[in-house]
Coordinates of C-alpha atoms in Angstrom, one line a residue:
M97 CA 17.7 40.6 -10.2
L98 CA 14.1 39.3 -10.8
A99 CA 14.7 36.4 -8.4
L100 CA 15.8 38.8 -5.6
L101 CA 12.8 41.0 -6.2
I102 CA 10.5 38.0 -6.0
L103 CA 12.1 36.9 -2.7
L104 CA 11.8 40.5 -1.4
I105 CA 8.1 40.4 -2.1
F106 CA 7.8 37.2 -0.1
A107 CA 9.8 38.7 2.7
A108 CA 7.8 41.9 2.7
G109 CA 4.5 40.2 2.5
G110 CA 5.4 37.8 5.3
A111 CA 6.6 40.6 7.5
L112 CA 3.5 42.7 7.0
V113 CA 1.3 39.8 7.9
F114 CA 3.4 38.8 10.8
T115 CA 3.4 42.3 12.3
R116 CA -0.3 42.6 11.6
V117 CA 0.1 45.6 9.4
L118 CA -1.7 43.8 6.6
P119 CA -4.2 41.0 6.9
I120 CA -3.3 37.8 5.0
L121 CA -6.6 38.1 3.3
L122 CA -5.2 41.1 1.4
A123 CA -1.5 40.2 1.4
L124 CA -1.9 37.1 -0.7
P125 CA -3.6 38.7 -3.8
L126 CA -1.3 41.7 -3.5
M127 CA 1.8 39.4 -3.5
A128 CA 0.4 37.5 -6.5
V129 CA -0.2 40.7 -8.5
A130 CA 3.2 42.1 -7.6
I131 CA 5.1 38.9 -8.6
A132 CA 3.0 38.7 -11.8
V133 CA 3.8 42.3 -12.7
L134 CA 7.5 41.5 -12.4
A135 CA 7.4 38.2 -14.2
V136 CA 4.8 38.5 -17.0
P137 CA 6.0 41.5 -19.0
S138 CA 9.4 41.2 -20.8
W139 CA 10.8 44.4 -19.3
G140 CA 14.1 44.3 -21.1
M141 CA 12.4 44.1 -24.5
L142 CA 9.9 46.8 -23.6
A143 CA 12.6 49.3 -23.0
A144 CA 13.7 48.9 -26.7
M145 CA 10.2 49.2 -28.2
P146 CA 8.6 52.3 -29.6
P147 CA 6.1 53.9 -27.2
L148 CA 3.0 52.6 -29.0
E149 CA 4.3 49.0 -29.1
T150 CA 5.3 49.3 -25.5
L151 CA 1.7 50.3 -24.6
A152 CA 0.3 47.5 -26.6
A153 CA 2.7 45.0 -25.0
L154 CA 1.8 46.3 -21.5
G155 CA -1.9 45.9 -22.4
R156 CA -1.3 42.3 -23.3
A157 CA 0.6 41.7 -20.1
A158 CA -2.2 43.2 -18.1
Q159 CA -4.7 41.0 -19.8
E160 CA -2.6 37.9 -19.1
I161 CA -2.3 38.9 -15.4
S162 CA -6.0 39.6 -15.0
R163 CA -6.9 36.4 -16.9
D164 CA -4.3 33.8 -15.8
V165 CA -3.4 35.0 -12.4
V166 CA -6.3 37.0 -10.9
G167 CA -9.2 35.3 -12.8
A168 CA -8.0 31.7 -13.0
G169 CA -6.3 32.0 -9.6
A170 CA -9.5 33.0 -7.9
L171 CA -11.2 29.9 -9.2
M172 CA -8.2 27.5 -8.9
L173 CA -9.3 26.1 -5.5
H174 CA -13.0 26.1 -6.3
S175 CA -13.4 22.4 -5.2
A176 CA -11.9 23.3 -1.8
Y177 CA -14.4 26.3 -1.5
A178 CA -17.3 24.0 -2.1
T179 CA -16.1 21.4 0.3
I180 CA -15.6 23.7 3.2
V181 CA -18.9 25.5 2.6
V182 CA -20.9 22.3 2.6
G183 CA -18.8 20.9 5.5
A184 CA -19.6 24.1 7.4
M185 CA -23.3 23.5 6.8
V186 CA -23.0 20.1 8.4
A187 CA -21.2 21.5 11.3
V188 CA -23.8 24.2 11.9
F189 CA -26.6 21.6 11.5
L190 CA -25.0 19.3 14.1
K191 CA -24.6 22.2 16.5
E192 CA -28.1 23.7 16.1
A193 CA -29.7 20.2 16.3
G194 CA -27.9 19.6 19.6
V195 CA -25.8 16.7 18.4
T196 CA -22.4 18.4 18.8
D197 CA -23.3 19.6 22.3
Q198 CA -24.5 16.2 23.4
I199 CA -21.3 14.4 22.1
V200 CA -19.1 17.0 23.7
R201 CA -20.9 16.8 27.0
L202 CA -20.8 13.0 27.1
A203 CA -17.1 13.0 26.0
A204 CA -16.3 15.4 28.8
E205 CA -18.2 13.3 31.4
L206 CA -16.6 10.0 30.3
S207 CA -13.1 11.2 29.8
G208 CA -12.6 12.8 33.2
D209 CA -10.6 15.9 33.9
N210 CA -7.1 15.2 32.4
P211 CA -6.6 17.3 29.3
F212 CA -3.2 15.7 28.6
G213 CA -4.7 12.2 28.2
V214 CA -7.5 13.3 26.0
S215 CA -5.2 15.4 23.9
L216 CA -2.8 12.6 23.4
M217 CA -5.6 10.2 22.5
M218 CA -7.0 12.7 19.9
L219 CA -3.5 13.3 18.5
L220 CA -3.0 9.5 18.0
V221 CA -6.4 9.0 16.5
V222 CA -6.1 12.0 14.1
A223 CA -2.6 10.8 13.0
A224 CA -3.8 7.3 12.4
L225 CA -6.8 8.6 10.3
F226 CA -4.6 10.8 8.1
T227 CA -2.2 8.1 7.2
T228 CA -4.9 7.2 4.7
L229 CA -7.2 10.3 4.6
G230 CA -6.3 13.6 2.9
G231 CA -7.7 16.8 1.7
L232 CA -9.6 19.6 3.3
G233 CA -12.9 17.7 3.3
S234 CA -11.5 15.0 5.5
I235 CA -10.0 17.6 7.8
V236 CA -13.4 19.4 8.2
M237 CA -15.1 16.0 8.9
I238 CA -12.6 15.0 11.6
G239 CA -12.1 18.5 13.0
T240 CA -15.8 19.1 13.5
I241 CA -15.8 16.2 16.1
V242 CA -12.3 16.4 17.5
L243 CA -11.9 20.2 18.2
P244 CA -15.1 20.6 20.3
V245 CA -14.1 17.5 22.4
L246 CA -10.7 19.0 23.1
Q247 CA -12.1 22.3 24.1
A248 CA -14.8 20.6 26.3
V249 CA -12.1 19.1 28.5
G250 CA -10.4 22.5 29.1
V251 CA -7.9 22.6 26.3
P252 CA -7.6 26.3 25.1
P253 CA -8.7 26.9 21.5
I254 CA -5.1 27.7 20.3
L255 CA -3.8 24.5 21.7
A256 CA -6.7 22.5 20.4
A257 CA -6.1 23.9 16.9
S258 CA -2.3 23.1 17.2
I259 CA -2.8 19.6 18.5
F260 CA -5.2 18.8 15.6
L261 CA -2.7 20.2 13.1
F262 CA 0.2 18.2 14.6
G263 CA -2.0 15.1 14.2
I264 CA -2.7 15.8 10.6
S265 CA 0.9 16.5 9.8
L266 CA 2.1 13.4 11.7
G267 CA -0.3 11.2 9.7
G268 CA 0.6 12.9 6.5
I269 CA 4.3 11.9 6.9
L270 CA 3.2 8.2 6.5
N271 CA 0.5 8.9 3.8
P272 CA 1.6 7.4 0.5
I273 CA -0.4 9.9 -1.4
N274 CA 1.9 12.6 -0.2
W275 CA 4.9 10.7 -1.5
S276 CA 3.9 11.0 -5.2
V277 CA 5.8 14.2 -5.9
Y278 CA 9.1 12.5 -5.0
K279 CA 8.3 9.4 -7.0
E280 CA 7.4 11.4 -10.1
V281 CA 10.0 14.2 -10.0
L282 CA 13.0 12.4 -8.4
A283 CA 12.3 8.9 -9.7
L284 CA 12.4 7.5 -6.2
D285 CA 10.6 4.2 -5.4
L286 CA 8.1 4.4 -2.5
D287 CA 10.3 2.1 -0.4
T288 CA 13.0 4.7 -0.4
V289 CA 10.6 7.3 0.8
R290 CA 9.1 5.0 3.4
V291 CA 12.6 4.2 4.9
F292 CA 13.0 7.9 5.8
A293 CA 9.4 8.7 6.5
A294 CA 9.0 6.1 9.2
P295 CA 11.7 7.4 11.6
L296 CA 10.7 11.0 10.8
A297 CA 7.2 10.1 11.9
G298 CA 8.7 8.8 15.2
L299 CA 10.5 12.1 15.6
G300 CA 7.2 13.9 14.9
L301 CA 5.4 11.9 17.6
V302 CA 8.1 12.9 20.1
T303 CA 7.8 16.5 19.1
A304 CA 4.0 16.5 19.3
V305 CA 4.1 14.9 22.8
A306 CA 6.6 17.5 23.9
F307 CA 4.3 20.2 22.6
L308 CA 1.4 18.7 24.6
A309 CA 3.4 18.4 27.8
L310 CA 5.0 21.9 27.7
E311 CA 2.2 23.9 26.3
L312 CA -0.6 22.4 28.5
R313 CA 1.6 23.1 31.5
R314 CA 2.2 26.7 30.3
S315 CA -1.5 27.5 29.9
P316 CA -3.3 28.7 33.1
A317 CA -6.4 26.6 32.2
T318 CA -4.5 23.3 32.0
R319 CA -1.5 24.0 34.3
D320 CA -2.5 21.3 36.8
T321 CA -2.8 18.5 34.2
R322 CA -1.1 15.3 35.3
L323 CA 1.1 14.1 32.5
L324 CA 2.0 10.6 33.7
E325 CA -1.6 9.8 34.7
G326 CA -2.8 11.1 31.3
L327 CA -0.3 9.0 29.4
L328 CA -1.4 5.8 31.3
D329 CA -5.0 6.8 30.8
V330 CA -4.9 6.7 26.9
P331 CA -6.0 3.0 26.6
R332 CA -9.0 3.6 28.8
L333 CA -10.0 6.7 26.9
L334 CA -9.7 4.8 23.6
F335 CA -12.1 2.1 25.0
L336 CA -14.5 4.8 26.1
A337 CA -14.4 6.5 22.8
L338 CA -15.1 3.3 20.8
V339 CA -17.5 1.5 23.1
C340 CA -19.0 3.6 25.9
L341 CA -19.5 6.9 24.2
P342 CA -21.7 5.5 21.4
R343 CA -23.9 3.6 23.9
A344 CA -24.3 6.7 26.1
A345 CA -25.2 8.9 23.1
G346 CA -27.8 6.4 22.0
S347 CA -29.5 6.5 25.3
A348 CA -29.3 10.2 25.8
P349 CA -32.7 12.0 26.0
G350 CA -33.8 14.6 23.5
L351 CA -32.4 13.2 20.3
P352 CA -33.0 10.1 18.3
A353 CA -30.0 7.7 18.4
L354 CA -29.7 7.8 14.5
A355 CA -29.1 11.6 14.7
Y356 CA -25.6 11.0 16.1
L357 CA -24.6 9.0 13.0
T358 CA -24.8 12.3 11.1
A359 CA -21.5 13.3 12.7
V360 CA -19.6 10.2 11.5
L361 CA -21.5 9.5 8.3
P362 CA -19.2 11.6 6.1
I363 CA -16.1 9.8 7.4
V364 CA -17.7 6.4 6.8
L365 CA -18.8 7.3 3.3
V366 CA -15.4 8.6 2.3
T367 CA -13.3 5.8 3.9
L368 CA -15.5 2.8 3.3
A369 CA -17.8 3.7 0.3
G370 CA -15.3 5.7 -1.7
F371 CA -17.4 8.9 -1.7
E372 CA -15.8 12.3 -2.4
P373 CA -16.0 14.6 0.6
L374 CA -18.6 17.1 -0.9
P375 CA -21.3 14.5 -1.7
A376 CA -20.5 12.8 1.6
F377 CA -21.4 16.0 3.4
L378 CA -24.5 16.5 1.4
A379 CA -25.6 12.9 2.2
A380 CA -25.0 13.6 5.9
L381 CA -27.2 16.7 5.7
A382 CA -30.0 14.8 4.2
F383 CA -29.6 11.9 6.6
G384 CA -29.5 14.2 9.6
H385 CA -32.6 16.0 8.4
A386 CA -34.5 12.7 8.1
A387 CA -33.1 11.2 11.4
L388 CA -34.5 14.0 13.5
G389 CA -38.0 12.5 13.0
R390 CA -40.6 14.7 14.7
H391 CA -37.8 17.2 15.4
R392 CA -37.3 17.5 11.6
S393 CA -37.4 21.2 10.5
V394 CA -36.9 22.8 7.2
R395 CA -36.1 26.0 9.1
L396 CA -33.2 24.3 10.8
L397 CA -31.8 23.0 7.5
T398 CA -32.2 26.4 5.9
Q399 CA -30.5 28.1 8.8
S400 CA -27.6 25.5 8.5
V401 CA -27.1 26.4 4.8
I402 CA -27.1 30.2 5.4
D403 CA -25.0 30.2 8.6
G404 CA -22.6 27.6 7.1
V405 CA -21.9 29.9 4.1
S406 CA -21.4 33.0 6.3
A407 CA -19.1 31.1 8.7
V408 CA -16.5 30.2 6.1
A409 CA -16.8 33.3 3.9
P410 CA -13.4 34.6 5.2
A411 CA -11.7 31.3 4.5
V412 CA -13.2 31.2 0.9
A413 CA -11.9 34.8 0.3
L414 CA -8.4 33.8 1.6
M415 CA -8.4 30.7 -0.7
M416 CA -9.1 32.9 -3.7
G417 CA -6.0 35.0 -2.8
L418 CA -4.0 31.8 -2.3
G419 CA -5.0 30.5 -5.8
M420 CA -3.8 33.8 -7.3
L421 CA -0.5 33.5 -5.5
L422 CA 0.0 29.9 -6.7
K423 CA -0.8 30.9 -10.3
A424 CA 1.8 33.7 -10.1
L425 CA 4.4 31.4 -8.6
W426 CA 3.8 28.7 -11.3
H427 CA 4.4 31.2 -14.1
P428 CA 7.4 30.1 -16.3
G429 CA 9.1 33.4 -15.8
V430 CA 9.1 33.0 -12.0
K431 CA 10.5 29.4 -12.2
S432 CA 13.2 30.4 -14.7
A433 CA 14.2 33.4 -12.6
L434 CA 14.6 31.5 -9.4
A435 CA 16.4 28.4 -10.9
P436 CA 19.9 29.9 -11.1
L437 CA 19.7 31.4 -7.6
L438 CA 18.5 28.0 -6.1
L439 CA 21.3 26.1 -7.9
A440 CA 23.9 28.6 -6.6
V441 CA 23.1 27.8 -3.0
T442 CA 22.7 24.0 -3.4
P443 CA 25.0 22.2 -0.8
S444 CA 27.3 19.3 -1.6
T445 CA 28.4 18.2 1.9
A446 CA 26.6 17.0 4.9
A447 CA 27.4 20.1 7.0
G448 CA 26.4 22.4 4.1
Y449 CA 23.2 20.4 3.6
F450 CA 22.2 20.6 7.3
I451 CA 23.1 24.3 7.7
T452 CA 21.5 25.4 4.4
F453 CA 18.1 23.7 4.9
A454 CA 18.1 24.4 8.7
V455 CA 18.5 28.2 8.1
A456 CA 16.2 28.2 5.0
A457 CA 13.5 26.1 6.6
P458 CA 11.0 29.0 7.1
L459 CA 11.0 29.3 3.3
A460 CA 8.5 26.5 3.5
L461 CA 6.0 29.1 4.7
Y462 CA 3.8 31.3 2.5
R463 CA 4.2 29.0 -0.5
G464 CA 7.9 29.7 -0.6
P465 CA 10.7 27.9 -2.4
L466 CA 10.8 25.0 0.1
N467 CA 7.0 24.4 0.1
V468 CA 6.3 21.4 -2.1
W469 CA 2.8 22.7 -2.8
G470 CA 4.2 26.1 -3.8
L471 CA 7.5 26.8 -5.5
G472 CA 8.9 23.6 -4.0
F473 CA 7.5 21.4 -6.7
G474 CA 9.7 23.2 -9.2
L475 CA 12.6 23.3 -6.8
T476 CA 12.5 19.5 -6.5
G477 CA 12.9 19.2 -10.3
I478 CA 15.7 21.8 -10.4
L479 CA 17.7 20.2 -7.6
G480 CA 17.1 16.7 -9.1
S481 CA 18.4 17.8 -12.5
A482 CA 21.5 19.5 -11.1
Q483 CA 22.7 16.1 -9.7
T484 CA 24.7 17.8 -6.9
M485 CA 22.7 16.1 -4.1
P486 CA 21.5 12.5 -3.8
P487 CA 17.8 12.3 -4.8
A488 CA 16.9 10.7 -1.5
A489 CA 18.6 13.6 0.4
I490 CA 16.4 16.1 -1.6
M491 CA 13.3 14.2 -0.6
A492 CA 14.4 14.1 3.0
A493 CA 15.1 17.8 3.1
L494 CA 11.7 18.8 1.6
L495 CA 9.9 16.2 3.8
S496 CA 11.6 17.5 6.9
V497 CA 11.1 21.2 6.3
G498 CA 7.7 20.5 5.0
Q499 CA 6.6 19.9 8.6
I500 CA 6.8 23.6 9.1
Q501 CA 4.5 24.1 6.2
G502 CA 2.1 21.3 7.2
I503 CA 1.8 22.5 10.8
S504 CA 2.4 26.2 10.9
D505 CA 1.8 27.8 7.4
P506 CA -0.9 30.5 7.5
T507 CA -1.6 29.9 3.8
N508 CA -2.7 26.3 4.3
T509 CA -6.4 25.9 3.6
H510 CA -6.7 23.6 6.6
N511 CA -5.0 26.1 8.9
V512 CA -7.4 28.7 7.7
W513 CA -10.4 26.4 8.5
V514 CA -9.1 25.2 11.8
A515 CA -8.3 28.8 12.9
G516 CA -11.8 30.0 11.9
F517 CA -13.5 27.0 13.6
T518 CA -11.6 27.5 16.9
G519 CA -11.8 31.3 16.9
V520 CA -8.1 32.0 16.7
T521 CA -6.0 33.4 13.9
T522 CA -3.5 31.7 11.6
R523 CA -0.9 34.0 13.0
D524 CA -1.5 32.7 16.5
I525 CA -1.1 29.2 15.3
L526 CA 2.1 30.1 13.5
L527 CA 3.7 31.7 16.6
R528 CA 2.7 28.8 18.9
T529 CA 3.7 25.9 16.7
L530 CA 6.7 27.2 14.7
P531 CA 9.4 26.5 17.4
Y532 CA 8.3 22.9 17.6
A533 CA 7.8 22.4 13.9
W534 CA 11.3 23.9 13.2
A535 CA 12.8 21.6 15.9
L536 CA 11.2 18.7 14.1
A537 CA 12.6 19.9 10.8
L538 CA 16.1 20.1 12.3
A539 CA 15.8 16.6 13.7
G540 CA 14.7 15.3 10.2
L541 CA 17.7 17.0 8.6
A542 CA 20.1 15.5 11.1
L543 CA 18.6 12.1 10.3
A544 CA 19.0 12.7 6.6
C545 CA 22.7 13.6 7.1
V546 CA 23.2 10.2 8.9
M547 CA 21.3 8.3 6.2
Y548 CA 22.5 9.9 3.0
Y549 CA 25.9 11.4 3.5

């Protein structure tokens, strides 16, 4: 009964957000509190208690919810808050100093007028970077450069956001850091994960290119894009990005050449010097302030700090709600309630495997049971202990449907930041990308059936 009520809360919350009746900013904490109210008090025992003891028990449950779900949940993602706030300060500094506008202008001039070629190049570059990078800080660092360039060549904001998210997810498939949950919970060696992840990444690339081709042709702003020409143009664009763009930026009037290094300094510090994203952003702010020379201005730095905080305030508030929801989902009462239900629907044949996970794939959204970073971590352990499915098949199912979460989930912190940066909503991203992400999940499940059944 409790499991069904929890799933009903998920369904109701998702429906209210999807239909725009309730903003996700409010839906997440409300879902967290509703789930906690169901799971924390022992309702069966309360019914048999005397009235005074019942009130005392309810008081203790309320304290636990306020402390462990609301209070601790609001602070759970504090490192992510700090990272995006400081990252936003750098983004505002680059924009107000003129660095971003100059890079975007030069990129647009050098790359020509083919959005497909530029989009494909950016997709490949982002995917390559995120085979080793990870975390919101890296996403902010890369997105601050990539997203304005995409929009500068005529790619609509919703498509720029989606292309960037496809690239992140594509690289994430091959990132060994993301395989740790399967190694720890299912006792799989990394080679087993790699054998499935490599062809899944190939399927992901095909899906992403299909998204580019179809969606750019659908959009009025990019309807005339030339697909074959853009595909053949990618090597030239990569050469321009690596060689010609830095030279042109260095010789552009109005800004010292060193100022442009502010945009890439966080990436360099994180990837080559082992910095954490937050101090890398702070170092970039200090470097940019010094590099402006005679243009140096305390007022500009102060404005960047203030505007950076205000720019990401909605994202910070949403992450507070997300932390509350995660705390509620990780409560032992929730896990124990859902375990029997999940075991009851565990498939044992290839057909059952494909149909079950294909239909249930959207449960990877909103930190649901198939989301490895939500309830899915517990689900992995439950399915593994049941021994009704090969451990590699469990890994393949969660990695496949996880692409829906990685690309489309409105509760992803990176989706929240990307949506805010491009001026769209997480709902817009969900609607635009879900058909493609679901198709990728189905392809991955079919591959798993061939490999493990």
